[in-house]
Each structure stands twice: as C-alpha cells, then as structure tokens.
Coordinates of C-alpha atoms in Angstrom, one line a residue:
M16 CA -5.6 152.5 132.4
I17 CA -5.4 156.0 133.8
R18 CA -2.3 157.9 133.5
A19 CA -0.7 158.4 136.9
D20 CA -0.3 162.2 136.2
Y21 CA -4.2 162.3 135.9
V22 CA -5.1 160.6 139.0
L23 CA -5.1 163.8 141.1
L24 CA -7.5 165.4 138.2
R25 CA -9.8 162.7 138.7
K26 CA -10.1 163.3 142.6
L27 CA -10.5 166.7 142.2
S28 CA -13.1 166.4 139.5
T29 CA -15.1 164.2 142.3
I30 CA -14.6 166.6 144.7
F31 CA -16.0 169.7 142.4
I32 CA -18.9 167.5 140.9
S33 CA -19.9 166.4 144.4
I34 CA -20.0 169.7 146.0
A35 CA -21.8 171.2 143.2
A36 CA -24.4 168.3 143.0
A37 CA -25.1 168.8 147.1
G38 CA -25.3 172.6 146.1
G39 CA -28.1 172.5 143.6
G40 CA -29.9 170.2 145.3
G41 CA -29.8 172.4 148.3
T42 CA -30.6 175.6 145.9
F43 CA -34.0 173.7 144.7
L44 CA -35.1 172.7 148.1
S45 CA -34.4 176.3 149.2
N46 CA -36.3 177.8 146.8
A47 CA -39.3 175.2 147.1
Y48 CA -39.7 175.0 150.7
I49 CA -38.3 178.3 152.3
S50 CA -38.7 180.9 149.9
R51 CA -41.9 179.3 148.7
F52 CA -41.1 179.2 144.8
S53 CA -44.1 177.9 142.8
R54 CA -43.1 174.4 141.1
E55 CA -42.7 176.1 137.8
E56 CA -40.3 178.7 139.2
A57 CA -38.6 176.1 141.5
W58 CA -37.8 173.9 138.2
I59 CA -36.8 177.0 136.4
S60 CA -34.5 177.9 139.1
A61 CA -33.2 174.3 139.3
L62 CA -32.4 174.6 135.6
A63 CA -30.7 177.9 136.3
A64 CA -28.7 176.0 139.0
V65 CA -27.6 173.4 136.7
I66 CA -26.5 175.6 134.0
G67 CA -24.4 177.7 136.7
Y68 CA -22.7 174.7 138.5
S69 CA -22.0 173.2 135.1
G70 CA -20.0 176.4 134.5
L71 CA -18.6 176.6 137.5
L72 CA -17.1 172.8 137.1
I73 CA -15.8 173.8 133.8
I74 CA -14.1 176.9 135.3
L75 CA -12.8 174.8 138.4
F76 CA -11.5 171.9 136.1
A77 CA -9.8 173.9 133.6
Y78 CA -7.9 176.2 136.4
A79 CA -6.8 173.1 138.2
Y80 CA -5.4 171.5 135.1
V81 CA -3.5 174.3 134.2
R82 CA -2.3 175.5 137.9
L83 CA -1.5 172.1 138.8
G84 CA -0.5 170.8 135.7
P85 CA 3.6 170.8 136.6
V86 CA 2.6 169.1 139.9
R87 CA 1.1 166.4 138.1
R88 CA 3.7 166.1 135.8
W89 CA 6.4 166.0 138.7
L90 CA 4.6 163.6 140.7
A91 CA 4.1 161.2 137.6
M92 CA 7.6 161.3 136.8
G93 CA 8.8 160.3 140.2
S94 CA 11.7 163.1 140.6
K95 CA 13.6 163.2 143.9
G96 CA 14.0 167.0 143.8
S97 CA 11.0 169.6 144.8
P98 CA 10.9 173.2 143.6
A99 CA 9.6 175.4 146.0
G100 CA 7.1 176.7 143.5
L101 CA 5.1 173.3 143.1
W102 CA 4.7 173.1 146.8
N103 CA 3.3 176.7 146.9
R104 CA 0.8 176.0 143.9
L105 CA -0.7 172.9 146.0
N106 CA -0.8 175.2 149.3
R107 CA -2.5 177.9 147.8
F108 CA -4.8 176.2 145.9
P109 CA -7.6 175.7 147.8
A110 CA -7.4 179.3 148.9
E111 CA -7.8 180.2 145.3
A112 CA -10.9 177.6 144.3
F113 CA -12.6 179.4 147.4
V114 CA -12.1 182.8 145.8
I115 CA -13.3 181.3 142.4
V116 CA -16.3 179.7 143.6
A117 CA -17.5 182.7 146.0
A118 CA -16.7 185.3 143.2
Y119 CA -18.1 183.1 140.0
G120 CA -21.1 182.1 142.0
T121 CA -22.3 185.2 143.5
A122 CA -21.7 186.8 140.2
V123 CA -24.0 184.4 138.4
S124 CA -26.3 184.1 140.9
Q125 CA -26.9 188.1 140.9
L126 CA -26.9 188.1 137.0
A127 CA -29.7 185.3 137.4
Q128 CA -31.6 187.5 140.0
F129 CA -31.3 190.7 137.9
I130 CA -32.8 188.7 134.7
R131 CA -35.5 187.2 137.0
S132 CA -36.8 190.3 138.8
R133 CA -36.5 192.4 135.4
S134 CA -38.6 190.1 133.4
A135 CA -41.2 189.7 136.3
G136 CA -41.8 193.6 135.8
A137 CA -41.5 194.5 139.6
A138 CA -41.5 198.1 141.0
E139 CA -38.1 200.1 140.8
S140 CA -38.2 199.9 144.8
D141 CA -39.5 196.5 144.8
F142 CA -36.5 195.5 142.4
W143 CA -33.9 197.0 144.5
L144 CA -34.9 195.3 147.8
E145 CA -35.2 192.3 146.2
Y146 CA -32.1 192.3 144.7
G147 CA -30.3 193.6 147.9
K148 CA -31.6 190.6 149.8
S149 CA -30.6 187.9 147.0
T150 CA -27.3 189.4 147.1
L151 CA -26.8 188.7 150.5
F152 CA -28.5 185.0 150.2
N153 CA -26.3 184.1 147.3
L154 CA -23.0 185.7 148.8
S155 CA -23.4 183.4 151.9
T156 CA -24.4 180.3 150.1
M157 CA -21.4 180.7 147.8
L158 CA -19.0 181.6 150.3
L159 CA -20.2 178.1 152.3
L160 CA -19.7 176.4 148.9
G161 CA -16.4 177.7 148.7
L162 CA -15.6 176.7 152.2
A163 CA -16.5 173.2 151.6
H164 CA -14.4 173.3 148.6
Y165 CA -11.5 174.5 150.8
C166 CA -11.9 172.0 153.4
L167 CA -11.8 168.9 151.2
L168 CA -9.1 170.5 149.1
Q169 CA -6.6 170.8 152.0
L170 CA -7.5 167.1 153.1
L171 CA -6.7 165.8 149.7
L172 CA -4.0 168.1 148.6
R173 CA -1.9 168.0 152.0
R174 CA -0.9 164.4 151.1
Y175 CA 0.5 165.5 147.4
A176 CA 2.3 168.3 149.3
R177 CA 4.1 165.6 151.6
K178 CA 5.2 163.9 148.5
L179 CA 6.7 166.7 147.2
Q180 CA 9.4 166.0 149.9
T181 CA 9.7 169.7 150.5
T182 CA 11.7 170.4 154.0
E183 CA 12.8 173.9 154.1
M184 CA 10.5 176.9 152.6
P185 CA 12.1 180.4 153.9
D186 CA 9.8 182.3 151.4
V187 CA 6.5 180.6 152.3
R188 CA 4.2 183.2 154.2
F189 CA 2.8 181.0 157.0
Y190 CA -0.7 181.6 157.9
T191 CA -2.8 180.5 161.3
F192 CA -4.9 177.4 161.4
V193 CA -7.5 179.7 163.5
R194 CA -8.3 181.6 160.0
P195 CA -10.2 179.0 158.6
L196 CA -12.0 178.1 161.3
A197 CA -12.9 181.8 162.1
V198 CA -14.2 182.4 158.6
S199 CA -16.1 179.0 158.7
F200 CA -17.6 180.5 162.0
C201 CA -18.7 183.8 160.2
C202 CA -20.1 182.2 157.1
V203 CA -22.2 179.8 158.8
V204 CA -23.7 182.5 161.4
A205 CA -24.2 184.9 158.2
F206 CA -25.9 181.9 156.5
A207 CA -28.0 181.1 159.0
G208 CA -28.9 185.0 160.1
I209 CA -29.7 186.2 156.6
R210 CA -32.2 183.4 155.8
I211 CA -34.0 184.0 159.4
I212 CA -34.1 187.6 158.8
W213 CA -35.2 187.0 155.0
Y214 CA -37.8 184.3 155.8
A215 CA -39.1 186.6 158.9
Y216 CA -39.5 189.9 156.7
D217 CA -41.1 188.1 154.0
R218 CA -43.9 186.2 155.9
S219 CA -44.5 189.4 157.5
A220 CA -44.8 191.1 154.5
E221 CA -47.2 188.9 153.3
G222 CA -49.0 188.9 156.6
L223 CA -48.6 185.2 157.4
P224 CA -47.4 183.7 160.7
L225 CA -43.9 182.5 161.3
E226 CA -43.7 178.6 161.3
I227 CA -41.2 177.3 163.9
G228 CA -40.2 174.1 161.7
V229 CA -38.5 176.4 159.0
F230 CA -36.6 178.3 161.8
M231 CA -35.5 174.7 163.0
T232 CA -34.8 173.6 159.5
I233 CA -32.4 176.6 158.9
V234 CA -30.6 176.4 162.2
L235 CA -30.0 172.8 162.0
A236 CA -28.9 172.6 158.4
A237 CA -26.7 175.8 159.2
A238 CA -25.3 174.0 162.4
G239 CA -25.0 170.4 160.7
L240 CA -23.1 172.3 157.8
G241 CA -20.9 174.1 160.1
T242 CA -19.9 171.1 162.2
V243 CA -18.9 169.5 158.8
L244 CA -16.9 172.2 157.9
F245 CA -15.1 172.7 161.5
V246 CA -14.5 168.9 161.7
T247 CA -13.2 168.8 158.7
V248 CA -10.7 171.8 159.1
A249 CA -9.9 170.4 162.5
R250 CA -9.2 166.9 161.2
V251 CA -6.8 168.0 158.3
F252 CA -4.8 170.3 161.3
F253 CA -4.6 167.5 164.0
K254 CA -4.0 164.8 161.2
E255 CA -1.1 166.5 160.2
L256 CA 0.1 167.3 163.6
N257 CA -0.1 164.0 164.8
G258 CA 1.7 162.7 161.8
I259 CA 4.5 165.1 162.7
V260 CA 4.5 163.8 166.3
G261 CA 4.7 160.2 164.9
E262 CA 7.6 161.0 162.6
L263 CA 9.3 162.3 165.6
R264 CA 8.9 159.4 167.6
R265 CA 9.9 157.2 164.9
L266 CA 13.0 159.2 164.6
L267 CA 14.1 158.6 168.0
H268 CA 14.6 154.6 167.3
K269 CA 16.4 155.4 164.1
P270 CA 19.9 155.1 163.5
R271 CA 22.1 158.5 163.4
E272 CA 21.9 158.3 159.4
E273 CA 18.1 158.5 159.6
L274 CA 17.8 160.6 162.8
L275 CA 18.9 163.5 161.3
R276 CA 16.3 163.5 158.6
S277 CA 13.9 166.0 157.9
I278 CA 10.3 165.9 157.8
P279 CA 8.3 166.8 154.7
L280 CA 6.3 169.9 154.9
A281 CA 2.4 169.3 154.3
A282 CA 1.3 172.8 154.9
G283 CA 1.4 176.6 155.6
D284 CA -0.3 176.6 159.1
E285 CA 1.4 176.0 162.6
T286 CA 2.2 172.4 161.4
G287 CA 4.2 173.4 158.7
K288 CA 6.0 176.2 161.2
L289 CA 6.6 173.3 163.4
A290 CA 8.2 171.0 160.5
S291 CA 10.1 174.3 159.1
A292 CA 11.3 174.8 162.6
F293 CA 12.7 171.0 163.3
N294 CA 14.2 171.0 160.1
A295 CA 16.2 173.8 160.4
L296 CA 17.4 172.3 163.9
Q297 CA 18.1 169.1 161.7
T298 CA 20.1 171.1 159.3
R299 CA 22.2 172.6 161.8
L300 CA 22.8 169.2 163.6
N301 CA 23.8 168.1 160.4
L302 CA 26.3 170.4 160.0
E303 CA 27.9 170.2 163.6
Y304 CA 27.5 166.3 163.2
E305 CA 29.8 166.6 159.7
Q306 CA 32.4 169.0 161.6
M307 CA 32.8 166.7 164.6
E308 CA 33.1 163.5 162.2
K309 CA 35.9 165.6 160.1
D310 CA 37.5 166.3 164.0
V311 CA 37.3 162.5 164.7
R312 CA 38.7 161.4 161.3
L313 CA 41.6 164.1 161.6
A314 CA 42.1 163.0 165.4
G315 CA 41.9 159.1 164.3
G316 CA 44.9 160.0 161.5
V317 CA 46.8 162.0 164.3
L318 CA 46.8 158.9 166.6
R319 CA 47.7 156.5 164.0
Q320 CA 50.9 158.3 163.1
L321 CA 51.6 158.5 166.9
L322 CA 50.9 154.8 168.1
P323 CA 52.8 151.6 167.2
E324 CA 51.4 148.7 165.7
R325 CA 49.2 146.5 168.1
E326 CA 51.0 143.3 167.5
L327 CA 54.7 143.6 168.0
M328 CA 57.6 141.1 167.8
L329 CA 60.4 142.4 169.8
P330 CA 63.8 140.1 170.2
S331 CA 62.9 138.5 173.6
L332 CA 59.0 139.5 173.8
A333 CA 55.9 139.5 172.0
V334 CA 53.2 142.0 172.8
S335 CA 49.8 142.8 172.2
F336 CA 47.9 145.6 172.8
A337 CA 43.9 145.6 173.2
V338 CA 42.4 149.2 172.7
Q339 CA 39.6 150.7 171.1
D340 CA 39.5 151.3 167.2
A341 CA 42.5 154.5 166.8
G342 CA 40.0 155.5 164.2
E343 CA 37.4 156.4 166.5
A344 CA 39.6 158.6 168.6
T345 CA 38.4 157.2 171.7
G346 CA 41.5 158.5 174.1
D347 CA 43.2 155.2 174.3
L348 CA 47.2 155.4 174.3
Y349 CA 49.8 152.8 174.3
D350 CA 53.5 152.3 173.2
A351 CA 56.2 150.1 173.3
I352 CA 59.6 151.6 174.1
P353 CA 62.8 149.8 173.7
L354 CA 65.2 150.8 176.4
D355 CA 68.3 148.6 175.6
E356 CA 68.8 145.1 174.0
D357 CA 67.2 143.3 176.8
R358 CA 64.6 146.1 178.4
T359 CA 61.4 147.2 177.3
A360 CA 59.2 149.7 178.5
L361 CA 55.2 149.3 178.2
V362 CA 52.8 151.9 178.3
V363 CA 49.1 151.9 178.4
G364 CA 46.4 154.1 179.4
S365 CA 43.2 156.1 178.4
V366 CA 42.1 159.9 178.3
Q367 CA 38.6 161.0 179.3
G368 CA 37.3 162.4 176.2
S369 CA 37.2 161.8 172.6
G370 CA 38.0 163.5 169.2
M371 CA 40.6 166.2 168.7
S372 CA 41.1 167.2 172.3
A373 CA 41.8 163.7 173.4
A374 CA 44.5 163.2 170.5
L375 CA 46.2 166.2 171.5
V376 CA 46.6 165.1 175.0
I377 CA 47.3 161.7 174.0
S378 CA 50.0 163.2 171.5
A379 CA 51.3 165.0 174.6
L380 CA 51.6 162.5 177.0
L381 CA 53.1 160.3 174.6
V382 CA 55.9 162.6 173.5
L383 CA 56.5 162.9 177.6
V384 CA 56.4 159.7 178.6
R385 CA 59.0 158.6 176.0
A386 CA 61.2 161.2 177.0
E387 CA 60.8 160.3 180.8
V388 CA 61.2 156.8 180.5
R389 CA 64.6 157.4 178.7
S390 CA 65.6 159.6 181.2
G391 CA 66.0 156.8 183.6
G392 CA 64.8 155.5 187.0
S393 CA 62.0 152.8 188.1
A394 CA 58.4 153.0 187.1
G395 CA 57.4 154.6 189.9
D396 CA 60.0 157.5 189.4
V397 CA 58.7 158.0 185.8
L398 CA 55.0 158.4 187.0
E399 CA 55.9 161.0 189.7
R400 CA 57.9 162.8 187.2
L401 CA 54.7 162.8 184.9
R402 CA 52.6 163.6 187.7
S403 CA 54.3 166.7 188.4
H404 CA 54.5 168.0 185.0
F405 CA 50.6 166.9 184.4
T406 CA 48.7 167.8 187.9
D407 CA 47.7 171.3 186.5
A408 CA 48.5 171.0 182.8
L409 CA 45.6 168.7 182.0
P410 CA 42.3 170.3 180.6
A411 CA 39.6 170.4 182.9
G412 CA 37.1 167.5 183.0
M413 CA 40.1 165.4 180.9
P414 CA 42.2 163.3 183.6
A415 CA 44.1 160.5 182.5
A416 CA 44.8 156.8 183.5
V417 CA 48.4 156.0 182.7
G418 CA 50.1 152.2 183.6
L419 CA 54.0 151.6 183.2
C420 CA 55.7 148.3 183.2
M421 CA 59.5 147.8 183.0
V422 CA 60.2 144.4 181.6
D423 CA 63.6 142.7 181.6
A424 CA 63.7 139.9 179.1
R425 CA 66.8 138.7 180.5
T426 CA 65.9 138.1 183.8
G427 CA 62.1 137.7 183.5
A428 CA 61.6 140.6 186.0
V429 CA 58.6 143.2 185.5
E430 CA 58.4 146.3 187.6
A431 CA 54.9 147.9 187.3
G432 CA 53.3 151.2 188.4
A433 CA 49.7 152.7 187.7
L434 CA 48.3 156.0 188.2
G435 CA 44.3 155.1 188.5
D436 CA 42.6 151.6 188.2
F437 CA 44.5 148.9 187.1
T438 CA 45.4 145.3 187.4
L439 CA 48.6 143.2 186.8
C440 CA 48.7 139.7 186.6
C441 CA 50.7 136.3 185.3
S442 CA 49.8 133.3 183.5
D443 CA 51.6 130.3 182.5
G444 CA 49.4 128.9 180.2
A445 CA 49.1 125.7 182.0
R446 CA 48.5 126.5 185.6
G447 CA 46.3 129.4 184.8
I448 CA 46.7 132.6 186.6
D449 CA 49.2 133.2 189.4
A450 CA 47.6 134.7 192.3
A451 CA 50.7 135.2 194.3
Q452 CA 52.0 136.8 190.8
S453 CA 49.2 139.8 190.6
A454 CA 48.7 143.1 191.8
S455 CA 46.3 146.1 191.6
W456 CA 46.3 149.9 191.8
N457 CA 43.7 152.3 192.7
S458 CA 45.4 155.6 192.9
P459 CA 44.1 159.1 191.8
L460 CA 44.2 159.8 188.0
L461 CA 47.0 161.5 186.3
G462 CA 45.6 165.4 186.3
Y463 CA 44.2 165.3 190.3
A464 CA 46.3 166.4 193.0
P465 CA 48.9 163.8 194.3
A466 CA 47.6 161.6 197.2
G467 CA 50.8 160.0 198.3
P468 CA 53.4 157.6 196.6
I469 CA 52.9 155.5 193.7
P470 CA 53.3 151.9 194.8
P471 CA 55.4 149.5 192.8
A472 CA 54.8 146.1 191.9
Y473 CA 57.3 143.1 191.2
I474 CA 56.5 140.0 189.4
S475 CA 59.0 137.0 187.5
V476 CA 57.9 135.7 184.0
E477 CA 59.4 132.7 182.9
P478 CA 60.2 132.2 179.2
G479 CA 56.9 130.9 177.3
S480 CA 54.3 132.8 180.1
R481 CA 52.7 135.7 179.8
F482 CA 51.6 138.5 181.7
V483 CA 48.3 141.1 181.3
F484 CA 48.3 144.6 182.5
A485 CA 45.1 146.2 181.9
R486 CA 42.8 149.0 183.1
S487 CA 40.1 148.2 185.4
G488 CA 37.3 149.8 187.8
E489 CA 35.2 152.8 186.5
G490 CA 36.0 154.0 182.8
A491 CA 37.3 150.6 181.4
S492 CA 35.4 149.0 178.6
K493 CA 35.5 145.4 178.5
G494 CA 39.1 145.3 180.2
R495 CA 40.5 147.8 177.7
P496 CA 43.1 149.4 177.3
A497 CA 45.2 146.3 178.1
V498 CA 48.5 144.8 177.0
T499 CA 49.8 141.5 177.0
A500 CA 53.2 140.4 176.9
E501 CA 54.6 137.1 176.4
L502 CA 58.4 136.2 177.3
R503 CA 60.0 134.3 174.4
H504 CA 63.2 131.8 174.6
R505 CA 65.9 133.3 173.5
T506 CA 67.4 131.7 170.5

C-alpha cells in the first residue's frame, strides 16, 4: 500500500516520465525526418536522448522530493493549519521545474552537440555555425518541454495548494495570468520559426528543393503543441475562476456561521488575487459581526435589567407579556406599574431598531413612562406628556409605538390609549371576543409631529375575563408586542 505522503510524488513522476518519453520520441523523429540524420546517427542521437532525459528525470525527481517534502508530510498528517511557506513552495514549483528543464536540457544538448561536432572533424567555421544553429534549436525545444512541465504541474498542484486551506497571503507577490500565455506563444513561434529557417538553410546549402510537406509538418506540430499549452493554461485558470464563483454562490445559501467562511487560495495569479481580496473582506465582516454581536449581548443585558418578568401575578390581576426575546435586543418594551392597591398601569410598545441604540431609547422611555404614570392623569394625558417630551428627542429613523392601559381591578374598568397602531379587545373565554368592547388606534408614532388629541377607549372586564392589548399594523410581528391581562376574583 502506497503511503499517503508519496501519492504526490507518484503523480509528479508520471508527469515527468510522460513528458520525457514524448520529448525523446520527438527528438528521434525530428533528427530522422527533418534534420535527415542517417539511420546510425538517428539511433545514436536517440541513445543520447535517453541518457539525457534519464538525467533530467533524476534531477527533477530529487528536487521534487526535497522541495515538496514538507508539503507532503503536512498533507499526510492532515493538519488543520497551513504555514505560508508551504503554499509558496507549491506555487513556485512549476516555474522552478520550467527553469530546471530549460537550463539542464539546453546545457546537456549543447554538450552533446559539441562532442558530436568535434568528433566529426568539421572545419572551425562550419563547427561554430552548426553549434549556433543547434543552440537555438535546443533552446526552443527545451523551453517548450519546460512549458509542458509548467502547465501540467500547475494543473496538478493547484488542487494540493487548495488543501492547505491558506486564506491570507499578505507577503505573496502575485503574477498575471497573461504571463504564461505570452511565454507559451513566444516559445511556440520560436520553435516553429527556428526549425523552418534551419530546414530552409540546410536544403539551400545542399542545393536541394524545399518540400512543402516538411513545412506543413513543422507548422502543424507547433500549432498542435501550442494549442495544447494554451488550452491547458487557460483551463487551469478558468477552472479555478469557476470554482471561486461556484464557492461564492454556495455561500449565499449557507447560514451566517458559514457565510463568512474564507476561500482557500490555489494560485498566485488573478484568481489568487480575487480570493485574497474576498477573504480580506470576509475578515473585516467577521470583525464587524463580532462587534455587532457584542453590542447586542450588551443591549440584551441592559434590557433584562430594565424589563420585568413576562408573567406577573398581581393581587387582583394576572398579566402576561408577549414580546421578542430581550436577549436579541429587538426593540420591544413592556412594563407593569402598580399605582395603588387596585390600580395598575400596563405599558407595551416597540422601537424601530435593535441593538444598543434601541436599548438606550427603551431605557429612556421606560424611565419617563414610569415617572409620568406616577404623576397622575388618564392614559391619554400620560401619552400627551410623553409625546411632548419625545417629539424632537428621538433619534432620526427610530420612532416608537407606545400603548398604555390603566386597569382598576376593583371596578373592572380599563382605560387605554396608544401612539401607533394598536388594538384592544375583551374576551370571557366562553362567549369569545366581545365586539362591543374593543377598540383600535391608528395614530402617529412617538417621535413624529402630533396629529391631534389621542382618543381614549374604555372597556369593562368581569372577574375571570381577560383583555388583550396588542400592537397591530405595520411594524407588528405576529401580534407582538402584546399584553394579556386576566382579572382575578378577590379572595
């Protein structure tokens, strides 16, 4: 069984061996049919190619083993974190392999050409002419082989770079996607041009006519190789780009905990720039959300200190408030204010907003409501005084809806008034809602300019019956906030 940390080496070896086999075969065919080597010379050149490519394979394999060793061990251990150095190793390795192939291949090819020309006893002028032509020939060939390594390694290693889960690379020097395309184009053109010029010069020197078939073979081979390189480079880029777009679309349907997740970087080109910029934005949003959650928790704590219990059992009245969770700091307010042994003031309402700003407005409202209610007067009088205090004092965009009930448990009389949309109805449980004892309000919210007096409403509640005073209309959430009160029999 192959160890997990050698899977990457096995795939790299497959790429190296495949390209070496293709390069060796191409060298043999070029020498035999384009350069017109004799059969013996062609086989000798093939043997030299085998030796040269074997050395290249050894160098590439050894370099990959050493250079990517930390990456292989990290992937085998399945670590969660990812040092930036490993990501840089993976992303730089294709370019380093390109340099190794181009430099080693050109050097070895030129050494073989030097030995071959010297052993043939060519004249000094002919020697340097042939050596110069072979330099261009070998350099263009090795650049193309290096590009083949670069493209295939980019295709392979991006997936491993993504596994490192690197999301922020502030020290990376990004490059443009156009660079490998431009290098590929120049190498393909140089490859085809040098061979055509060389072939035309050799045929002219030998006094032989040019063969159109050879021209077409060179052009078609260069075009096919160039197409493969272009398609591979473009496929690597657009596959990564489509992966980023798909990841963004998937995040739209995720809960907030996953919505702010970062995208792993896979390359140092424009796709890496896009992912890095997106991750920087996600980091900022995470910080802002953390601050918002901190403010909401603090506001919820303030509200819990200010607001009473939602279920209250007074001497002659059972009160139940229906509001959103105070821990969410949604802007709902409620209170039960005993005035004397029989009379109780019930307050319910909401502030447009949430968080700390809503908590501050609610705290100010509750303090002032308690003070005004204890100052005396009807529900309408209390609300009128509140309106005069808060018409210009509330923050812009944060008006409040406030409803107030004055309940006399001894007589069962209920007086109510409201700023905003509210409904009041009475029910005895057996006959249901009494339409004759119901009322509704549709007045401007607290914080807006007054629009006339606040109309009061009066109902009578028998012992054992209950009434509901609730926010309605726009701004209400499933009948909340609301207060339900049941008049109890005296014992």
